[in-house]
mmCIF file with all atom_site columns, C-alpha atoms in Angstrom:
data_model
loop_
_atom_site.group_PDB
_atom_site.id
_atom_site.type_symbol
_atom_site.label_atom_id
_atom_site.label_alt_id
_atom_site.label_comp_id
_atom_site.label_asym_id
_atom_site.label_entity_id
_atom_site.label_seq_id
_atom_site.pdbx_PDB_ins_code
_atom_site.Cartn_x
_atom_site.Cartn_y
_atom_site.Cartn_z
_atom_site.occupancy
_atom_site.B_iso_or_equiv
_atom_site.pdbx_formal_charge
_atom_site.auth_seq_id
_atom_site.auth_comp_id
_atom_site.auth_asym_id
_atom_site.auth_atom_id
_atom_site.pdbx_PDB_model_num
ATOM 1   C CA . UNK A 1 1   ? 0.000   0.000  0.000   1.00 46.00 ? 1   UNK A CA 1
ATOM 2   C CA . UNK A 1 2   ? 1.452   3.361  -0.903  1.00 51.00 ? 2   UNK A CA 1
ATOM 3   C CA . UNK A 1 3   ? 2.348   5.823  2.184   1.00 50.00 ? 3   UNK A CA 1
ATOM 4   C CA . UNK A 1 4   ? -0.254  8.315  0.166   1.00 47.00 ? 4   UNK A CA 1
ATOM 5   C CA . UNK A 1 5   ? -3.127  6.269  0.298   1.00 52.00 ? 5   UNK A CA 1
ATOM 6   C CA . UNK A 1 6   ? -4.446  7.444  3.240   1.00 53.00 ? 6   UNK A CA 1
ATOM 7   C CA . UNK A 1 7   ? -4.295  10.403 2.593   1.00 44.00 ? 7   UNK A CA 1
ATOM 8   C CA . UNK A 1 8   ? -6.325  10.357 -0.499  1.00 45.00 ? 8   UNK A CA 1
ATOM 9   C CA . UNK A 1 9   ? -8.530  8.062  1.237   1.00 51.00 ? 9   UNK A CA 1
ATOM 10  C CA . UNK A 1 10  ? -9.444  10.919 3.755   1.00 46.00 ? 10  UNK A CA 1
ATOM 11  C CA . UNK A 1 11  ? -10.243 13.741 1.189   1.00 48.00 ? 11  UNK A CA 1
ATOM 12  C CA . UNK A 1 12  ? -12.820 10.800 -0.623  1.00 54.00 ? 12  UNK A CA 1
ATOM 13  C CA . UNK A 1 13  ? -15.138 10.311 2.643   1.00 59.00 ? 13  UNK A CA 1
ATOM 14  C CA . UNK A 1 14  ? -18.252 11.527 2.577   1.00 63.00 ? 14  UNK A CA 1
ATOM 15  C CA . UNK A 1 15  ? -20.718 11.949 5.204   1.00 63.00 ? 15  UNK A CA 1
ATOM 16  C CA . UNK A 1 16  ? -23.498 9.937  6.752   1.00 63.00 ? 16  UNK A CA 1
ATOM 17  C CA . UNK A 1 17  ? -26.891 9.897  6.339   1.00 67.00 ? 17  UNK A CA 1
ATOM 18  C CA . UNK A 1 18  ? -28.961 11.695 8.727   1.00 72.00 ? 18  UNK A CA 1
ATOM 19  C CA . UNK A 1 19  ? -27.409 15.055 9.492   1.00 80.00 ? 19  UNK A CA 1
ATOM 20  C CA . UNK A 1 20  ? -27.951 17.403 6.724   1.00 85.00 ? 20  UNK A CA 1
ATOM 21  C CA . UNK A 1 21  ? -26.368 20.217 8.422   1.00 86.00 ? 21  UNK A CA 1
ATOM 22  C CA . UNK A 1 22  ? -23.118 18.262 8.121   1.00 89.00 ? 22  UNK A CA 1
ATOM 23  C CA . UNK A 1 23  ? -23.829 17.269 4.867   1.00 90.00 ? 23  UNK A CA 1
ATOM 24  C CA . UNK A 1 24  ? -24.201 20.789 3.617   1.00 92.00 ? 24  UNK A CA 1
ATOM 25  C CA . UNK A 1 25  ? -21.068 21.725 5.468   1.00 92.00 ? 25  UNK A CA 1
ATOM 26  C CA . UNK A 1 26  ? -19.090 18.988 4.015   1.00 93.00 ? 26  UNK A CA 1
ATOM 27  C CA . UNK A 1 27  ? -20.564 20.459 0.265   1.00 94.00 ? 27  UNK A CA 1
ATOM 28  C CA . UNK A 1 28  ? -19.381 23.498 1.185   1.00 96.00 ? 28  UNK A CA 1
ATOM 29  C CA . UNK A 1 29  ? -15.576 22.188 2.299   1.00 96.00 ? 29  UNK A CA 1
ATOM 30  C CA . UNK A 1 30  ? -15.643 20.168 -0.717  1.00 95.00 ? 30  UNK A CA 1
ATOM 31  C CA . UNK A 1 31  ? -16.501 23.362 -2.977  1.00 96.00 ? 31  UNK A CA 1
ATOM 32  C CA . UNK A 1 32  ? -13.983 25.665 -1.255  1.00 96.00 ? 32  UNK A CA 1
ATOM 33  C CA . UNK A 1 33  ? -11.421 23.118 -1.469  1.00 95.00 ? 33  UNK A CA 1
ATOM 34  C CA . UNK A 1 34  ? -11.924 22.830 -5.470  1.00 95.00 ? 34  UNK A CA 1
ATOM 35  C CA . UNK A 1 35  ? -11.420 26.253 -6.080  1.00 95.00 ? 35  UNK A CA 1
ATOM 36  C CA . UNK A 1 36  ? -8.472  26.149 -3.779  1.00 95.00 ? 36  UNK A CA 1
ATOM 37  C CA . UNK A 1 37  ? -7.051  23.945 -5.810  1.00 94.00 ? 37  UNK A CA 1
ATOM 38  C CA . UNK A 1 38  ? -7.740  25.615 -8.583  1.00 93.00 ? 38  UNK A CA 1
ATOM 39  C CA . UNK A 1 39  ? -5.844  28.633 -7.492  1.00 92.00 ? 39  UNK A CA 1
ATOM 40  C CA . UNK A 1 40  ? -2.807  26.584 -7.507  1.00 89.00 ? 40  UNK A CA 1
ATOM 41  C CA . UNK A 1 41  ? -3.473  24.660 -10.406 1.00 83.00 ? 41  UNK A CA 1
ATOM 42  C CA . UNK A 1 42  ? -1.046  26.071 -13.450 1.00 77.00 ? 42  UNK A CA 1
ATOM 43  C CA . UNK A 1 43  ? -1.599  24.243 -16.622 1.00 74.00 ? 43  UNK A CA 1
ATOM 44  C CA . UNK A 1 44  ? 1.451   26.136 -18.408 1.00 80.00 ? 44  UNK A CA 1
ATOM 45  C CA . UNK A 1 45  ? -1.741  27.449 -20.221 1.00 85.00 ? 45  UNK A CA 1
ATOM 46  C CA . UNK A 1 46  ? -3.421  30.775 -19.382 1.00 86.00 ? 46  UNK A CA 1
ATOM 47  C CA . UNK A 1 47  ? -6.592  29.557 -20.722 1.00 89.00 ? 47  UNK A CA 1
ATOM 48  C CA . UNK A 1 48  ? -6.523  25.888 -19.057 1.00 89.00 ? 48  UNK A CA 1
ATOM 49  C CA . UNK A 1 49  ? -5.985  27.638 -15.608 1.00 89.00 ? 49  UNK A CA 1
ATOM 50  C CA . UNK A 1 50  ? -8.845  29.919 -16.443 1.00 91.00 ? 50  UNK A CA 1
ATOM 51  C CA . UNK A 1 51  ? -10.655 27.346 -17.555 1.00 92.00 ? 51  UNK A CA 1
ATOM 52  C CA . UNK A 1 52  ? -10.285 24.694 -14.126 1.00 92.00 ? 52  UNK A CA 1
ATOM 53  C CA . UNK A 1 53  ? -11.093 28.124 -12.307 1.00 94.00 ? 53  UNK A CA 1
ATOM 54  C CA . UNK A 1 54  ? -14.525 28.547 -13.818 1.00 95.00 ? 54  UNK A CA 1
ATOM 55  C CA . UNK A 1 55  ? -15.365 24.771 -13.421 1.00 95.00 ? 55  UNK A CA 1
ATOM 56  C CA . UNK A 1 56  ? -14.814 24.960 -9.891  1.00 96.00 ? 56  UNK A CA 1
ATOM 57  C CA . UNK A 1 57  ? -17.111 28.214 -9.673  1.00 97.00 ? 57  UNK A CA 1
ATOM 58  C CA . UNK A 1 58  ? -19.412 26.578 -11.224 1.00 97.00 ? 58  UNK A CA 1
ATOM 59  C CA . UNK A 1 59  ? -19.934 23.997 -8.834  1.00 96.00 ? 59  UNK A CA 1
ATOM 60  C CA . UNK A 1 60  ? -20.180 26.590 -5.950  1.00 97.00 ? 60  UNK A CA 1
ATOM 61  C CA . UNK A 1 61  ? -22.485 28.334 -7.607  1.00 97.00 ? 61  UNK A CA 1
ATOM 62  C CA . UNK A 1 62  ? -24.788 25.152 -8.193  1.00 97.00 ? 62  UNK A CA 1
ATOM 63  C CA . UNK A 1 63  ? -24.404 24.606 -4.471  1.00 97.00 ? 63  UNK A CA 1
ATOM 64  C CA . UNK A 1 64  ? -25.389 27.865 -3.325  1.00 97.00 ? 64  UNK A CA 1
ATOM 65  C CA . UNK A 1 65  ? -28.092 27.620 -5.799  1.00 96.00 ? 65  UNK A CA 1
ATOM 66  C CA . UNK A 1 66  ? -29.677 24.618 -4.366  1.00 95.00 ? 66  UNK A CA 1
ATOM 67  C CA . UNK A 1 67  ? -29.447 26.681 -0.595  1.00 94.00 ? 67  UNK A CA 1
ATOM 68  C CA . UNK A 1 68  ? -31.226 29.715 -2.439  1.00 95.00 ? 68  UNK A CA 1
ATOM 69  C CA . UNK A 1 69  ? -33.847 26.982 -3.619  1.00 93.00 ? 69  UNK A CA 1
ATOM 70  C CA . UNK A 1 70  ? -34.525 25.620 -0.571  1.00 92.00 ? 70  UNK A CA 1
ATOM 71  C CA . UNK A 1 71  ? -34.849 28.188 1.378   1.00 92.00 ? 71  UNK A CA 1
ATOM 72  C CA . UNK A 1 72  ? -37.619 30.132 -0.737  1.00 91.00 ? 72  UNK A CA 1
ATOM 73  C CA . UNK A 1 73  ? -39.578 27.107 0.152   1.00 88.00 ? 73  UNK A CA 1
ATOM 74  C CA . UNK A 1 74  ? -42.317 28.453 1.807   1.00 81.00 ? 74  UNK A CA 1
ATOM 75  C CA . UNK A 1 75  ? -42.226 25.315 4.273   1.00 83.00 ? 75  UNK A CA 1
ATOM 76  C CA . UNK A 1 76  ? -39.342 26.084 5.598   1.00 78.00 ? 76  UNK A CA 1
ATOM 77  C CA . UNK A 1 77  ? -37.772 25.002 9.087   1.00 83.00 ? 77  UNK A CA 1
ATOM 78  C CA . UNK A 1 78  ? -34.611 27.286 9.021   1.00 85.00 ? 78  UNK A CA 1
ATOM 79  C CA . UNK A 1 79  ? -35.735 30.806 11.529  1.00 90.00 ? 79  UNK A CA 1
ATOM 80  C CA . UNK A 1 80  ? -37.070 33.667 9.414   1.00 91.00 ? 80  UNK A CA 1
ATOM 81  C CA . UNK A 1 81  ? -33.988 36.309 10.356  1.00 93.00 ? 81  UNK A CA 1
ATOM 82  C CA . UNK A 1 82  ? -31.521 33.117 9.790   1.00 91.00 ? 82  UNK A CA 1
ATOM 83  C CA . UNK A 1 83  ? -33.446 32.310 6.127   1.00 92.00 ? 83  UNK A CA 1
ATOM 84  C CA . UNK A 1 84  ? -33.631 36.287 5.196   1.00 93.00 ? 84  UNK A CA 1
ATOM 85  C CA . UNK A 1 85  ? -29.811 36.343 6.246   1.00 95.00 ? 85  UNK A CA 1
ATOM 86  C CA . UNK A 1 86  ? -28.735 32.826 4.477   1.00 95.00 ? 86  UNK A CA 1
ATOM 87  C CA . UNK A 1 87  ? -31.027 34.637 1.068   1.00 95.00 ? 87  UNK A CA 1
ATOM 88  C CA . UNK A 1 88  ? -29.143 38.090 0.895   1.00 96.00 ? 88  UNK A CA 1
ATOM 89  C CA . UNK A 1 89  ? -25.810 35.954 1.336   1.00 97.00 ? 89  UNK A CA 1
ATOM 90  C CA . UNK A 1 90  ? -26.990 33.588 -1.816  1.00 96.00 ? 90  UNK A CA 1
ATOM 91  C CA . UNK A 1 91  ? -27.312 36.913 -3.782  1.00 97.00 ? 91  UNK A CA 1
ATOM 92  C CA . UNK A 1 92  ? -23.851 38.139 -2.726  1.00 97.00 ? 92  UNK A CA 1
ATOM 93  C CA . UNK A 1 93  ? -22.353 34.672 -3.991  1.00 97.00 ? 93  UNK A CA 1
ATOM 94  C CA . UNK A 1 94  ? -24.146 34.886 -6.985  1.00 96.00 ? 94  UNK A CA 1
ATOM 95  C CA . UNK A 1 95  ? -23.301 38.805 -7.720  1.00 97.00 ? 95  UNK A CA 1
ATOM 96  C CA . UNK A 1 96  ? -19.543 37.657 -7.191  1.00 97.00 ? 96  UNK A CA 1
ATOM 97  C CA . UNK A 1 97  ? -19.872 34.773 -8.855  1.00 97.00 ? 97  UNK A CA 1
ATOM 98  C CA . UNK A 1 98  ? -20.564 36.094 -12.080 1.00 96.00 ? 98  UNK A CA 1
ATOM 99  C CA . UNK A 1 99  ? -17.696 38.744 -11.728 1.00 95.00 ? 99  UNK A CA 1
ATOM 100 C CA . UNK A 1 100 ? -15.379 35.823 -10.401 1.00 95.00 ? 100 UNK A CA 1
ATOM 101 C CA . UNK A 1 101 ? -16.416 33.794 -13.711 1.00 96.00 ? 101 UNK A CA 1
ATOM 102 C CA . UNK A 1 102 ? -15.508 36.951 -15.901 1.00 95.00 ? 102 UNK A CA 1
ATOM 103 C CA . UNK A 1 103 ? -12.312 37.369 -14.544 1.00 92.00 ? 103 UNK A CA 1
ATOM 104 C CA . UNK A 1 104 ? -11.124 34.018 -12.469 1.00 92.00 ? 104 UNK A CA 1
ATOM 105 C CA . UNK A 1 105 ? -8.538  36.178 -10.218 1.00 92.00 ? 105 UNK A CA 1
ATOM 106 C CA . UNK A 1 106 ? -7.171  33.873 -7.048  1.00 93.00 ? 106 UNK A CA 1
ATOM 107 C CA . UNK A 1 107 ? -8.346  37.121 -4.957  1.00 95.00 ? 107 UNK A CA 1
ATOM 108 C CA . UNK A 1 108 ? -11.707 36.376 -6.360  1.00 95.00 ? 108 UNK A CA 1
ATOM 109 C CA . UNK A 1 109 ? -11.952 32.918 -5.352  1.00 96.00 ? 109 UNK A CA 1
ATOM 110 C CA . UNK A 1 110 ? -10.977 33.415 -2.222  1.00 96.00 ? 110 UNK A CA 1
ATOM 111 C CA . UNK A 1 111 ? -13.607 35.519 -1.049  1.00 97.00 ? 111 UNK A CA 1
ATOM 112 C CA . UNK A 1 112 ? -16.143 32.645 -2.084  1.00 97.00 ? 112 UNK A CA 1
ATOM 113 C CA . UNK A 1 113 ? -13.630 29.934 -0.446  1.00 97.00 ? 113 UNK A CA 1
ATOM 114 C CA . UNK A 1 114 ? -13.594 32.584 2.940   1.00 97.00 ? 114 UNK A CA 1
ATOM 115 C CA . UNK A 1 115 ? -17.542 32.355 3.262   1.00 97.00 ? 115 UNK A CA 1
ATOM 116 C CA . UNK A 1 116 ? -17.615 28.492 2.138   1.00 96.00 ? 116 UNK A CA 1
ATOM 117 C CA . UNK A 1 117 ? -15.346 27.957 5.496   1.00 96.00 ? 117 UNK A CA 1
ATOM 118 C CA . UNK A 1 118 ? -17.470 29.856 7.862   1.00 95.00 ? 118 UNK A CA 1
ATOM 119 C CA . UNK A 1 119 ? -20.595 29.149 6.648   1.00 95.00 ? 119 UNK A CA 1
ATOM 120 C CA . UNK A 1 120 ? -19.184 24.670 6.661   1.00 94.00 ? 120 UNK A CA 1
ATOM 121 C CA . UNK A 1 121 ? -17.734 25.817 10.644  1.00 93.00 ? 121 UNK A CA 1
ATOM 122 C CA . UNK A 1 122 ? -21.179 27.548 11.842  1.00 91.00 ? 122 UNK A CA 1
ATOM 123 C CA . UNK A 1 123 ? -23.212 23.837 10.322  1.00 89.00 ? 123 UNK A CA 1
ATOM 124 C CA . UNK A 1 124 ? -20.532 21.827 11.890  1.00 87.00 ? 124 UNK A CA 1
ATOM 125 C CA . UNK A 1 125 ? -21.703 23.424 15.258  1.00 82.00 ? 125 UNK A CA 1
ATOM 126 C CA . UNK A 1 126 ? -25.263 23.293 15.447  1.00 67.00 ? 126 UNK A CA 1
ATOM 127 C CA . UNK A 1 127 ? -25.641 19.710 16.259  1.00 47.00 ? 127 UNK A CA 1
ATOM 128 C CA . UNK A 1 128 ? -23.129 19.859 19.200  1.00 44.00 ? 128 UNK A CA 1
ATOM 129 C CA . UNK A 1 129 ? -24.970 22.746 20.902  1.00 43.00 ? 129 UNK A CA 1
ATOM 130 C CA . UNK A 1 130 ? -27.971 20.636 20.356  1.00 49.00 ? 130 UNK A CA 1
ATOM 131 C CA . UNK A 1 131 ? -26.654 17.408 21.569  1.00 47.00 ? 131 UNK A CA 1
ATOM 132 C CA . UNK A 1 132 ? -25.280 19.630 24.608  1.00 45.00 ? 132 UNK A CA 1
ATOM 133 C CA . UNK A 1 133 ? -29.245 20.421 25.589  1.00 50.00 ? 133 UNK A CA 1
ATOM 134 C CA . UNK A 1 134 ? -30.689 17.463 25.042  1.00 48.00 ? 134 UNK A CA 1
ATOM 135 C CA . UNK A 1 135 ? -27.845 16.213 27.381  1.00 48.00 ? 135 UNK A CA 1
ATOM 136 C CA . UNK A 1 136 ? -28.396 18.603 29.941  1.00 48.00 ? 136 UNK A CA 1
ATOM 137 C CA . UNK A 1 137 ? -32.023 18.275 29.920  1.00 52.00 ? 137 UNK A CA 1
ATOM 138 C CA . UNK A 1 138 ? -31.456 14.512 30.139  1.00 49.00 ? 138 UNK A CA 1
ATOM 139 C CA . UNK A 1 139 ? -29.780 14.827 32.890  1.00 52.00 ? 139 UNK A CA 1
ATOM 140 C CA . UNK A 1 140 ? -32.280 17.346 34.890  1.00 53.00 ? 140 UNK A CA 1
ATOM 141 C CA . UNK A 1 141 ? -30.389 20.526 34.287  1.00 50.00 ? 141 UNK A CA 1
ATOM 142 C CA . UNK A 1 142 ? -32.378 23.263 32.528  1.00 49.00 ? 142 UNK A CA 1
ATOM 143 C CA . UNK A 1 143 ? -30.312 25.222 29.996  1.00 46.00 ? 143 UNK A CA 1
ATOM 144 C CA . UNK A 1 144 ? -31.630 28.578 28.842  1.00 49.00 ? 144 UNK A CA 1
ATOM 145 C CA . UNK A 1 145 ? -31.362 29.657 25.665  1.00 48.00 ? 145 UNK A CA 1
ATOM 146 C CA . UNK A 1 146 ? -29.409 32.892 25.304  1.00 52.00 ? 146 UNK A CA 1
ATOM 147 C CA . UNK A 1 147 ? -30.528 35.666 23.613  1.00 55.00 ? 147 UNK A CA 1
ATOM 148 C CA . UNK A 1 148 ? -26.953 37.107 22.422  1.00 60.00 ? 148 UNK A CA 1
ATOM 149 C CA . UNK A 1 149 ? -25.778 35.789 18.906  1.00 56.00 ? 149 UNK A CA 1
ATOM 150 C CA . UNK A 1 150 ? -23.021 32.961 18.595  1.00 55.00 ? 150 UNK A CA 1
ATOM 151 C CA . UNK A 1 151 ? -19.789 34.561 18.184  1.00 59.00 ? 151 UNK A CA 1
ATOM 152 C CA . UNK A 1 152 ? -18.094 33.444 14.902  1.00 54.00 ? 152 UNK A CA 1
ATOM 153 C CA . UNK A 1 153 ? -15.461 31.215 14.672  1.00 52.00 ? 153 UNK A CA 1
ATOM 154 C CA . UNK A 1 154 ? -12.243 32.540 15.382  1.00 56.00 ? 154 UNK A CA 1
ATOM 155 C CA . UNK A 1 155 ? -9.872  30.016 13.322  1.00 56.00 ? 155 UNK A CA 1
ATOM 156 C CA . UNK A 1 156 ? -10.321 29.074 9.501   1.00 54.00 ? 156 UNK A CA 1
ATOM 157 C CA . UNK A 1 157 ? -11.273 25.678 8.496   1.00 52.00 ? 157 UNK A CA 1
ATOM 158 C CA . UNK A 1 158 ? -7.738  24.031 6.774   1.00 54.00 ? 158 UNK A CA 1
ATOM 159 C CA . UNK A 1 159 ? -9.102  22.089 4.315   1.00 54.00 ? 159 UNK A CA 1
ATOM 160 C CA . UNK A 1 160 ? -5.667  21.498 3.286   1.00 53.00 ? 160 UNK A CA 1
ATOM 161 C CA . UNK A 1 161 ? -4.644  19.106 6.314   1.00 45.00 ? 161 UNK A CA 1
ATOM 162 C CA . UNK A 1 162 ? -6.918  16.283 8.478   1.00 43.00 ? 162 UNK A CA 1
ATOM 163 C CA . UNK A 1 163 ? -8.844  17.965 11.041  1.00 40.00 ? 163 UNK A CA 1
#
C-alpha cells in the first residue's frame, strides 16, 4: 500500500446519512477546497488555468443555488432572520460569482472559499450545541437559551490538512 493512500482516502469520505447540516457543510468544504485547488493549479496554459477556475465556480455556484432553492420554500424550518440572512448571502455569492467567472482572479476565489469555510464551521456546530441540551435536559439541568448571537469562529477551516 502506498504511504499516500491514506491520505487520499481521507479527502474521498463523505458523510453519513442523517445530518444534513453536516452534509451541507461537508458540500461546502468540498466546494472551497476545489477552487483552492484551482488557485494553484497552473496548466502552463493561461486559458486551461482559467478554464479549471470557472469549473470549480461553477460547482459553488450550483451549491449555493440549491441553498437559495430551498430556502424560498415556503415550508421552511430554518428561523425567518436566519433564512432572510442565508437569502441576501446567496445573492452576494451569486453577484460575485458572475464577476469571479468573468475574470477568475485567485483574490476572487478566495472571497467565495472565505464564506464556504465559515458558513461549513457555523453547520458543523449546530448539532453539538444541540446534543449539549438534550444532554443537559437529560440529565435534569435546565439550559436557557441565550438571547446574544453565537460569536463566529475565530480560526479558519484548513481544508488542506486532516482535522
Amino acid at each position: 500500500m502506498p504511504p499516500y493512500e491514506n491520505q487520499v482516502k481521507k479527502y474521498e469520505r463523505r458523510p453519513t446519512g442523517g445530518n444534513p447540516a453536516k452534509t451541507e457543510a461537508w458540500a461546502l468544504i468540498e466546494a472551497a477546497k476545489r477552487m483552492a485547488v484551482s488557485i494553484t493549479y497552473d496548466a502552463g496554459d493561461e486559458k486551461a488555468t482559467k478554464d479549471a477556475r470557472k469549473a470549480a465556480l461553477r460547482l459553488n455556484w450550483r451549491l449555493w443555488t440549491i441553498f437559495q432553492a430551498e430556502l424560498t420554500v415556503e415550508r421552511t424550518e430554518v428561523p425567518e432572520e436566519i433564512r432572510i440572512n442565508m437569502l441576501t448571502l446567496c445573492k452576494f455569492v451569486d453577484k460575485h460569482t458572475i464577476g469571479a467567472l468573468v475574470n477568475p482572479t485567485p483574490e476572487t476565489l478566495t472571497v467565495l472559499i472565505d464564506i464556504n469555510r465559515n458558513i461549513a464551521a457555523g453547520l458543523m456546530e449546530i448539532p453539538v450545541e444541540e446534543d449539549a441540551e438534550s444532554d443537559a435536559q437529560a440529565q435534569g439541568q435546565n439550559i436557557a437559551p441565550s438571547d446574544e448571537p453565537p460569536e463566529p469562529p475565530t480560526e479558519r477551516i484548513n481544508i488542506d490538512t486532516e482535522a
